[in-house]
Coordinates of C-alpha atoms and ligand atoms in Angstrom, one line a residue:
M17 CA -4.5 -53.0 -82.0
K18 CA -5.9 -50.8 -79.3
L19 CA -4.4 -51.0 -75.8
K20 CA -7.6 -52.3 -74.3
E21 CA -7.8 -55.1 -76.9
L22 CA -4.3 -56.3 -75.9
E23 CA -4.7 -59.5 -74.0
L24 CA -1.8 -60.8 -71.8
N25 CA -1.2 -64.4 -71.0
V26 CA 0.4 -65.4 -67.7
D27 CA 2.1 -68.8 -67.8
Y28 CA 4.1 -68.8 -64.5
F29 CA 1.5 -69.9 -62.0
E30 CA 2.0 -73.5 -62.8
F31 CA 4.9 -73.4 -60.3
N32 CA 4.7 -73.7 -56.6
E33 CA 3.6 -70.4 -55.2
K34 CA 6.8 -70.2 -53.1
L35 CA 8.5 -69.4 -56.4
Y36 CA 6.8 -66.2 -57.2
Q37 CA 4.7 -63.4 -55.6
K38 CA 1.5 -62.0 -57.0
L39 CA 1.4 -58.3 -56.3
D40 CA 0.3 -54.9 -57.4
A41 CA 2.7 -52.3 -58.6
T42 CA 3.2 -49.1 -56.5
P43 CA 2.6 -46.4 -59.1
L44 CA 4.9 -43.4 -59.4
S45 CA 3.4 -39.9 -58.8
K46 CA 2.6 -37.7 -61.8
P47 CA 3.9 -40.1 -64.5
K48 CA 5.0 -38.5 -67.8
L49 CA 5.9 -40.3 -71.0
I50 CA 9.5 -39.9 -72.1
S51 CA 9.4 -42.1 -75.1
F52 CA 7.8 -45.1 -76.7
N53 CA 9.4 -47.5 -79.2
K54 CA 7.6 -48.1 -82.5
Q55 CA 9.6 -51.2 -83.2
A56 CA 8.5 -52.8 -79.9
C57 CA 4.9 -51.8 -80.7
D58 CA 5.1 -53.7 -83.9
L59 CA 6.3 -56.8 -82.0
I60 CA 3.1 -56.8 -79.9
N61 CA 0.8 -55.4 -82.5
L62 CA 0.1 -52.2 -80.6
D63 CA -1.1 -49.1 -82.6
Y64 CA 1.4 -46.2 -82.2
E65 CA -1.4 -43.7 -81.4
E66 CA -2.3 -45.7 -78.4
C67 CA 1.0 -44.8 -76.8
E68 CA 0.1 -41.1 -76.7
S69 CA -2.8 -41.8 -74.3
E70 CA -3.2 -41.5 -70.5
E71 CA -4.2 -45.2 -70.4
F72 CA -0.8 -46.1 -71.9
I73 CA 1.1 -44.1 -69.3
D74 CA -1.0 -45.8 -66.6
F75 CA -0.3 -49.1 -68.1
I76 CA 3.5 -48.5 -67.9
N77 CA 3.0 -47.1 -64.4
G78 CA 1.1 -50.2 -63.2
S79 CA -2.2 -48.5 -62.5
N80 CA -3.9 -49.8 -65.6
V81 CA -3.8 -53.6 -65.6
L82 CA -4.7 -55.0 -69.0
K83 CA -7.0 -57.9 -69.8
G84 CA -5.5 -61.3 -68.7
S85 CA -2.7 -59.7 -66.8
V86 CA -2.0 -60.9 -63.2
P87 CA 1.2 -59.0 -62.0
Y88 CA 3.9 -61.1 -60.3
S89 CA 7.5 -61.1 -59.4
M90 CA 9.8 -64.1 -59.6
V91 CA 12.3 -65.4 -57.1
Y92 CA 15.8 -66.4 -58.1
A93 CA 19.2 -66.9 -56.5
G94 CA 22.6 -66.2 -58.0
H95 CA 26.4 -66.0 -57.7
Q96 CA 27.3 -62.3 -57.3
F97 CA 31.0 -61.6 -57.9
G98 CA 31.6 -65.3 -57.4
Y99 CA 29.7 -65.7 -54.1
F100 CA 26.4 -67.6 -53.8
V101 CA 23.4 -65.6 -52.6
P102 CA 20.6 -68.0 -51.9
Q103 CA 17.8 -65.6 -52.4
L104 CA 17.5 -62.7 -54.8
G105 CA 14.6 -62.1 -57.2
D106 CA 12.7 -59.4 -59.0
G107 CA 13.3 -56.8 -56.3
R108 CA 12.0 -54.0 -58.5
A109 CA 10.6 -55.7 -61.5
I110 CA 7.0 -56.8 -62.0
N111 CA 5.9 -59.2 -64.8
L112 CA 2.6 -58.6 -66.4
G113 CA 2.2 -61.6 -68.8
A114 CA 3.1 -62.3 -72.4
V115 CA 1.8 -61.1 -75.7
N116 CA 3.0 -62.6 -79.0
G117 CA 5.7 -64.5 -77.1
W118 CA 7.0 -61.3 -75.5
H119 CA 7.0 -61.3 -71.7
L120 CA 6.3 -57.8 -70.5
Q121 CA 8.0 -56.6 -67.4
T122 CA 8.2 -53.2 -65.7
K123 CA 11.4 -52.2 -63.9
G124 CA 11.1 -49.8 -61.0
S125 CA 7.5 -50.5 -60.0
G126 CA 8.0 -50.6 -56.3
I127 CA 8.9 -53.0 -53.5
T128 CA 8.3 -56.8 -53.8
N129 CA 9.0 -59.7 -51.5
Y130 CA 12.5 -59.8 -53.1
S131 CA 13.5 -56.2 -52.6
R132 CA 15.7 -57.0 -49.6
R133 CA 16.9 -53.5 -48.5
G134 CA 16.1 -51.8 -51.8
D135 CA 13.3 -49.4 -52.5
G136 CA 12.0 -51.1 -55.6
R137 CA 12.7 -48.1 -57.7
A138 CA 14.9 -47.4 -60.8
V139 CA 16.1 -43.8 -61.3
L140 CA 15.9 -41.9 -64.5
R141 CA 19.5 -42.2 -65.5
S142 CA 19.6 -46.0 -65.3
S143 CA 16.2 -46.3 -67.0
I144 CA 17.2 -44.2 -70.0
R145 CA 20.4 -46.2 -70.3
E146 CA 18.5 -49.5 -70.4
Y147 CA 15.8 -48.2 -72.7
I148 CA 18.3 -47.1 -75.4
M149 CA 20.9 -49.7 -75.1
G150 CA 18.7 -52.7 -75.7
E151 CA 17.7 -51.1 -79.0
A152 CA 21.3 -50.3 -79.9
M153 CA 22.3 -53.9 -79.3
H154 CA 19.4 -55.3 -81.3
A155 CA 20.3 -53.0 -84.3
L156 CA 23.8 -54.5 -84.2
G157 CA 22.4 -58.0 -84.3
V158 CA 23.3 -58.8 -80.6
P159 CA 20.6 -60.9 -78.9
T160 CA 18.9 -58.8 -76.2
T161 CA 15.8 -57.9 -74.3
R162 CA 13.9 -54.9 -75.8
A163 CA 11.9 -52.0 -74.3
L164 CA 8.5 -50.7 -75.2
A165 CA 8.4 -47.4 -73.3
I166 CA 9.8 -45.3 -70.5
I167 CA 8.1 -42.8 -68.1
D168 CA 9.4 -40.1 -65.8
S169 CA 7.7 -39.0 -62.6
D170 CA 7.6 -36.7 -59.5
T171 CA 8.6 -39.6 -57.2
F172 CA 12.2 -39.4 -55.9
A173 CA 14.6 -42.0 -54.6
H174 CA 17.7 -41.6 -52.6
R175 CA 20.9 -42.7 -54.3
E176 CA 24.6 -42.4 -53.5
W177 CA 24.8 -38.7 -53.3
E178 CA 21.3 -37.2 -53.8
Q179 CA 17.6 -37.6 -54.5
E180 CA 16.9 -38.6 -58.0
S181 CA 13.7 -38.8 -60.0
C182 CA 12.2 -42.3 -60.5
S183 CA 11.3 -43.8 -63.8
I184 CA 9.9 -47.0 -65.2
V185 CA 10.9 -48.9 -68.3
M186 CA 8.6 -51.5 -69.8
R187 CA 11.0 -54.2 -70.8
M188 CA 10.1 -57.2 -73.1
S189 CA 11.8 -60.5 -73.5
P190 CA 11.0 -63.9 -74.9
S191 CA 12.2 -65.2 -71.5
W192 CA 13.2 -63.7 -68.1
I193 CA 14.6 -66.9 -66.7
R194 CA 18.1 -66.7 -65.5
I195 CA 20.8 -69.2 -64.5
G196 CA 20.0 -67.9 -61.0
T197 CA 16.4 -69.1 -61.3
F198 CA 17.8 -72.7 -61.7
E199 CA 20.1 -72.1 -58.8
F200 CA 17.1 -71.2 -56.6
F201 CA 15.0 -74.1 -57.8
A202 CA 17.9 -76.5 -57.1
N203 CA 17.8 -75.4 -53.5
T204 CA 14.1 -75.9 -52.8
D205 CA 12.3 -78.9 -51.3
N206 CA 11.2 -81.2 -54.1
S207 CA 14.1 -79.7 -56.1
K208 CA 14.0 -82.5 -58.7
E209 CA 10.4 -81.9 -59.6
N210 CA 10.8 -78.1 -59.5
L211 CA 13.9 -78.2 -61.7
S212 CA 12.3 -80.4 -64.3
Q213 CA 9.2 -78.2 -64.3
L214 CA 11.4 -75.1 -64.8
A215 CA 13.5 -76.8 -67.5
D216 CA 10.3 -77.8 -69.3
Y217 CA 9.1 -74.2 -69.0
V218 CA 12.4 -72.9 -70.6
I219 CA 12.2 -75.5 -73.3
K220 CA 8.6 -74.6 -74.1
N221 CA 9.4 -70.8 -74.3
T222 CA 12.9 -70.8 -75.7
Y223 CA 13.9 -74.2 -77.1
P224 CA 10.6 -75.7 -78.3
H225 CA 12.4 -77.9 -80.9
L226 CA 13.7 -80.0 -77.9
E227 CA 10.3 -80.7 -76.4
N228 CA 10.1 -84.3 -77.6
E229 CA 13.8 -85.1 -77.5
N230 CA 15.5 -87.7 -75.3
N231 CA 17.9 -86.2 -72.7
K232 CA 16.2 -82.8 -73.4
Y233 CA 17.6 -81.2 -70.3
E234 CA 21.2 -81.8 -71.4
K235 CA 20.3 -80.6 -74.8
M236 CA 18.8 -77.4 -73.3
F237 CA 22.1 -76.9 -71.6
Y238 CA 24.0 -77.5 -74.9
A239 CA 21.8 -75.0 -76.7
L240 CA 22.5 -72.4 -74.1
V241 CA 26.2 -73.0 -74.4
D242 CA 25.9 -72.5 -78.1
N243 CA 23.8 -69.3 -77.8
S244 CA 26.1 -67.9 -75.1
A245 CA 29.2 -68.5 -77.1
E246 CA 27.7 -66.5 -79.9
L247 CA 26.4 -63.8 -77.6
L248 CA 29.8 -63.3 -76.0
A249 CA 31.6 -63.3 -79.4
K250 CA 29.2 -60.5 -80.4
W251 CA 29.9 -58.5 -77.2
Q252 CA 33.7 -58.9 -77.7
T253 CA 33.5 -57.9 -81.4
Y254 CA 31.8 -54.6 -80.6
G255 CA 33.7 -53.9 -77.4
F256 CA 30.5 -54.3 -75.3
M257 CA 31.0 -54.8 -71.5
H258 CA 28.1 -55.9 -69.4
G259 CA 29.6 -54.9 -66.1
V260 CA 27.8 -57.3 -63.8
M261 CA 27.8 -60.8 -65.2
N262 CA 26.5 -62.4 -62.1
T263 CA 24.6 -65.6 -62.7
D264 CA 21.3 -63.8 -61.8
N265 CA 22.0 -61.5 -64.7
F266 CA 22.7 -64.3 -67.2
S267 CA 19.9 -65.3 -69.4
M268 CA 18.7 -68.8 -70.1
A269 CA 17.9 -67.8 -73.6
G270 CA 21.3 -66.4 -74.5
L271 CA 20.2 -62.8 -74.4
T272 CA 21.8 -59.7 -73.0
I273 CA 19.7 -58.9 -69.9
D274 CA 19.7 -56.5 -66.9
Y275 CA 21.6 -53.5 -68.2
G276 CA 23.4 -51.8 -65.4
P277 CA 26.9 -50.2 -65.5
F278 CA 27.5 -51.5 -69.1
A279 CA 29.6 -49.7 -71.7
F280 CA 30.7 -49.9 -75.2
M281 CA 34.4 -49.5 -74.8
D282 CA 35.6 -46.1 -75.9
Y283 CA 39.4 -46.5 -76.3
F284 CA 40.6 -50.0 -76.8
D285 CA 41.9 -51.5 -73.5
K286 CA 41.7 -55.2 -73.1
N287 CA 41.6 -54.9 -69.4
C288 CA 38.9 -52.2 -69.4
I289 CA 36.5 -52.4 -66.4
C290 CA 33.3 -50.5 -66.7
N291 CA 31.8 -51.2 -63.3
H292 CA 33.2 -49.0 -60.5
T293 CA 32.3 -51.7 -57.9
D294 CA 34.3 -54.3 -59.7
S295 CA 37.7 -53.4 -58.2
E296 CA 39.3 -56.8 -59.1
G297 CA 38.2 -56.7 -62.7
R298 CA 36.2 -59.9 -62.5
Y299 CA 34.0 -58.6 -65.3
S300 CA 36.6 -56.8 -67.3
Y301 CA 36.4 -56.9 -71.1
N302 CA 38.9 -59.6 -71.5
N303 CA 37.4 -61.8 -68.8
Q304 CA 33.9 -61.9 -70.1
P305 CA 34.1 -65.1 -72.1
Y306 CA 35.7 -66.9 -69.2
V307 CA 33.1 -65.6 -66.8
A308 CA 30.3 -66.8 -69.1
R309 CA 31.9 -70.3 -69.1
W310 CA 32.1 -70.1 -65.3
N311 CA 28.4 -69.2 -65.1
L312 CA 27.5 -72.1 -67.4
M313 CA 29.4 -74.4 -65.1
V314 CA 27.3 -73.1 -62.2
L315 CA 24.2 -73.9 -64.3
A316 CA 25.5 -77.4 -65.0
Q317 CA 25.8 -78.0 -61.2
A318 CA 22.3 -76.7 -60.6
L319 CA 20.9 -79.0 -63.3
S320 CA 22.9 -82.0 -62.1
E321 CA 19.8 -83.6 -60.4
I322 CA 18.0 -83.8 -63.7
A323 CA 20.8 -84.0 -66.3
N324 CA 24.2 -85.7 -66.6
L325 CA 26.8 -83.5 -65.1
E326 CA 29.7 -85.1 -66.8
K327 CA 28.2 -84.8 -70.2
M328 CA 27.4 -81.1 -69.6
Q329 CA 31.0 -80.5 -68.4
D330 CA 32.3 -82.2 -71.5
Y331 CA 30.1 -80.1 -73.8
L332 CA 31.3 -77.0 -72.0
H333 CA 34.9 -77.6 -73.3
A334 CA 33.5 -76.5 -76.7
F335 CA 32.5 -73.1 -75.3
L336 CA 35.8 -71.2 -75.8
P337 CA 36.6 -72.7 -79.2
Q338 CA 33.1 -72.0 -80.4
H339 CA 33.3 -68.4 -79.1
E340 CA 36.6 -67.9 -80.8
N341 CA 35.3 -69.2 -84.1
V342 CA 32.4 -66.7 -84.2
Y343 CA 34.6 -63.9 -82.9
L344 CA 37.1 -64.4 -85.6
Q345 CA 34.5 -64.6 -88.3
M346 CA 33.1 -61.3 -87.2
M347 CA 36.5 -59.6 -86.7
N348 CA 37.5 -60.7 -90.2
K349 CA 34.4 -58.9 -91.5
R350 CA 35.2 -55.9 -89.4
I351 CA 38.4 -55.6 -91.4
G352 CA 36.8 -56.5 -94.7
L353 CA 38.5 -59.9 -95.1
N354 CA 37.1 -63.2 -96.2
P355 CA 39.1 -65.9 -94.4
K356 CA 38.3 -68.3 -97.3
N357 CA 40.4 -66.1 -99.7
S358 CA 43.4 -65.6 -97.4
G359 CA 43.4 -69.3 -96.5
N360 CA 43.4 -68.9 -92.7
N361 CA 41.4 -67.1 -90.1
N362 CA 43.8 -64.2 -89.8
L363 CA 44.2 -64.7 -86.1
D364 CA 47.7 -63.2 -86.1
L365 CA 46.5 -60.1 -87.9
I366 CA 43.6 -59.6 -85.5
V367 CA 45.7 -60.1 -82.4
E368 CA 48.2 -57.6 -83.8
L369 CA 45.4 -55.1 -84.5
L370 CA 44.2 -55.3 -80.9
G371 CA 47.7 -54.7 -79.6
A372 CA 48.1 -51.8 -82.0
L373 CA 44.8 -50.2 -81.0
Q374 CA 45.8 -50.5 -77.4
S375 CA 49.2 -48.9 -77.9
A376 CA 47.7 -46.2 -80.1
Q377 CA 45.0 -45.4 -77.5
M378 CA 42.5 -45.3 -80.3
D379 CA 38.7 -45.2 -80.2
Y380 CA 37.8 -48.8 -80.9
N381 CA 34.6 -48.6 -82.9
V382 CA 35.5 -45.3 -84.7
F383 CA 38.6 -47.1 -86.0
F384 CA 36.5 -49.7 -87.8
H385 CA 34.2 -47.0 -89.2
R386 CA 37.1 -45.1 -90.6
L387 CA 38.7 -48.2 -92.0
T388 CA 35.5 -48.9 -93.8
N389 CA 35.8 -45.6 -95.6
L390 CA 39.5 -45.8 -96.3
E391 CA 40.3 -45.4 -100.0
S392 CA 44.1 -46.0 -100.2
F393 CA 47.0 -47.3 -98.2
D394 CA 48.9 -44.2 -99.2
D395 CA 46.9 -42.0 -97.0
I396 CA 45.8 -43.5 -93.7
S397 CA 45.7 -40.1 -91.9
S398 CA 42.0 -40.3 -91.3
I399 CA 42.9 -43.2 -88.9
T400 CA 46.3 -42.1 -87.6
D401 CA 44.9 -38.7 -86.8
I402 CA 42.7 -40.2 -84.1
A403 CA 45.6 -42.1 -82.5
V404 CA 47.5 -40.7 -79.6
F405 CA 50.5 -42.8 -80.7
R406 CA 50.6 -43.8 -84.3
Q407 CA 53.5 -46.1 -84.8
S408 CA 51.8 -49.3 -83.9
I409 CA 48.9 -48.5 -86.2
E410 CA 51.3 -47.7 -89.1
D411 CA 53.0 -51.0 -88.5
W412 CA 49.7 -52.9 -88.4
F413 CA 48.8 -51.4 -91.8
E414 CA 51.9 -52.9 -93.3
S415 CA 50.7 -56.4 -92.2
Y416 CA 47.2 -55.6 -93.2
K417 CA 48.3 -54.5 -96.7
K418 CA 50.1 -57.8 -97.2
V419 CA 47.1 -59.9 -96.1
C420 CA 44.8 -57.8 -98.4
E421 CA 47.1 -58.6 -101.3
K422 CA 46.8 -62.3 -100.5
D423 CA 43.1 -61.9 -100.1
G424 CA 42.9 -60.4 -103.6
S425 CA 40.3 -57.9 -102.7
T426 CA 39.9 -54.3 -103.6
F427 CA 39.1 -51.4 -101.3
E428 CA 35.6 -51.6 -102.7
D429 CA 35.2 -55.3 -102.1
R430 CA 36.3 -54.9 -98.5
R431 CA 34.0 -51.9 -98.0
V432 CA 31.0 -53.9 -99.0
I433 CA 31.8 -56.4 -96.3
M434 CA 32.7 -53.8 -93.7
K435 CA 29.6 -51.6 -94.3
K436 CA 27.4 -54.4 -93.0
I437 CA 29.1 -54.8 -89.7
N438 CA 30.8 -51.4 -88.9
P439 CA 28.2 -48.9 -87.9
K440 CA 28.8 -45.2 -88.1
Y441 CA 27.3 -44.8 -84.6
I442 CA 27.9 -46.7 -81.4
I443 CA 26.0 -45.5 -78.3
K444 CA 28.7 -44.6 -75.8
N445 CA 28.1 -43.7 -72.2
Y446 CA 28.9 -40.0 -72.7
M447 CA 26.1 -39.7 -75.2
L448 CA 23.7 -41.3 -72.8
Q449 CA 24.9 -38.9 -70.2
D450 CA 24.0 -36.0 -72.5
A451 CA 20.5 -37.3 -72.9
I452 CA 20.2 -38.0 -69.1
E453 CA 21.2 -34.4 -68.2
L454 CA 18.6 -32.9 -70.6
A455 CA 16.0 -35.3 -69.3
H456 CA 16.6 -34.1 -65.8
E457 CA 15.6 -30.7 -67.1
G458 CA 12.4 -32.1 -68.6
D459 CA 13.7 -32.2 -72.1
Y460 CA 13.3 -35.7 -73.6
T461 CA 14.3 -34.9 -77.2
L462 CA 17.8 -36.3 -77.0
V463 CA 16.4 -39.6 -75.5
N464 CA 14.3 -39.9 -78.6
D465 CA 17.1 -38.8 -81.0
L466 CA 19.4 -41.4 -79.4
L467 CA 16.8 -44.0 -79.7
N468 CA 16.6 -43.3 -83.4
I469 CA 20.4 -43.4 -83.8
A470 CA 20.5 -46.6 -81.7
Q471 CA 18.0 -48.2 -84.0
N472 CA 19.6 -47.0 -87.2
P473 CA 23.4 -47.0 -86.5
F474 CA 24.5 -47.5 -90.1
D475 CA 22.6 -44.5 -91.4
E476 CA 23.7 -40.9 -91.6
H477 CA 22.4 -38.6 -88.8
E478 CA 23.6 -35.2 -89.9
A479 CA 22.7 -33.3 -86.8
F480 CA 24.7 -35.8 -84.7
E481 CA 28.0 -35.9 -86.7
K482 CA 29.8 -35.3 -83.4
Y483 CA 28.7 -38.6 -82.0
A484 CA 30.4 -40.4 -84.9
Q485 CA 33.8 -38.9 -83.7
P486 CA 36.1 -40.5 -81.1
T487 CA 34.8 -40.1 -77.5
P488 CA 36.4 -37.0 -76.0
M489 CA 39.3 -38.2 -73.8
E490 CA 37.9 -36.7 -70.6
Y491 CA 34.8 -39.0 -71.0
A492 CA 36.5 -42.1 -72.2
N493 CA 36.4 -45.5 -70.4
T494 CA 34.9 -44.0 -67.2
Q495 CA 33.4 -46.3 -64.7
L496 CA 29.8 -46.4 -63.4
S497 CA 28.4 -47.8 -60.3
C498 CA 25.8 -50.6 -59.9
S499 CA 23.3 -48.9 -57.6
S500 CA 20.8 -47.1 -59.6
Ligands
LIG611 P1 21.3 -56.3 -60.3 O1 22.7 -56.9 -60.2 O2 21.3 -54.8 -60.5 O3 20.6 -56.9 -61.5 O4 20.5 -56.5 -59.0 C1 20.7 -57.5 -58.1 C2 19.5 -57.8 -57.2 O5 19.2 -56.6 -56.5 C3 18.3 -58.1 -58.0 O6 17.6 -59.1 -57.2 C4 17.5 -56.8 -58.0 O7 16.1 -57.1 -58.2 C5 17.8 -56.2 -56.7 N1 17.8 -54.7 -56.7 C6 18.6 -53.9 -57.4 N2 18.2 -52.6 -57.2 C7 17.1 -52.7 -56.4 C8 16.2 -51.7 -55.8 N3 16.4 -50.4 -56.0 N4 15.2 -52.1 -55.0 C9 15.0 -53.4 -54.8 N5 15.8 -54.4 -55.3 C10 16.8 -54.0 -56.1
LIG612 MG1 19.7 -58.2 -62.2

């Protein structure tokens, strides 16, 4: 389809006008296309050639408003680092409407009523990070928002230490509603009506099978608990850390949203903190499932006017066991085992592995890729060679070997299982940093190469063999800041 034939549908104006703001974007000066995403084009039926046009750049920049589109920003609230903030909102994001069930939103399009002291902008580095990471997560089967395109510009914004160039990413999601949206609606006049209207909206967009059910609001909550348990299990399995799991960054659809100081863990450290601002480690790797449960508890409170709090709290007890169940299934696959064969879920073996990886100071995801390609227990040097300390890993292999014998599988059997879950490439922060540095010089090739690697992480990318190696120690497990 041509760009000008694309028709957007806005479904948010059914709400009281205090709950959103209609507004125009403030375009960036001299916008330039960095990259567009063919997979995202397919999702909205947009012809690839259209993305090379000036009109497309203007569309991302907000100066070309498509048919049916009425730009707006949404208000929400949220618990930030555990403290309630009664009013947040799309401070730099503008929604354009939906096509094919994908709600399009630009991030960095200027000041809105919800910008507070912010400038409404997103700088190049954070935009590149978000653009690539959503696609990397999707390719690993982790539910996430997606991105259609990213532009650079001659507009600058002041950040911590210098002026940085501004950028816009066009994001897409089946839903942009957050737990924080419910928290805001729960604090309005007519909260009961507003809450049921919002819950109906979420059900229509995300949980349509519940539309005609009794107690549908409680069931919506249960569905989100289920989705979130699965989401967190996937994050934990791949060593992904979100970094700012505030309730305003927690999706009502169970998706990974609002990419900020995230990281795929380099070297395994269960207490790893990727967000520089998070001095107490509230959002450390290990804490993530507990924080998700805490966030869901906040949602239960916000919904309590329209749904039964006690029932929701009861259901929430299932969150951690459910999370553990999915996590263990996935971790078994990561080591090539079928729990049915070994007669248990191999919890002890997996816990021992995490301890061994931690003691060995070993690159987490590279370990699994090398395990996938292992051909014999007599030579595990491809793995021990990347350990700083090897004893714990050697010991673990003794335990693993025994379980494999019980499992009755061959190296080949296990490889078949592992190949589907252990990618050769995981997008680490240092790789994104390489792409960002080149982009600052006007060279966007690495952004596009990383996009390709992110979308095809199980394939060979010969020119990028170095990115399949352990993260160089000097770049490992570094922390990033929120403000970008
Ligand atoms: P975050 O935790 O990064 O998702 O952001 C928290 C809140 O701050 C959200 O309401 C954002 O819209 C807002 N915000 C973050 N950066 C900016 C900015 N540069 N300008 C305006 N609002 C911002
Ligand atoms: Mg946010």
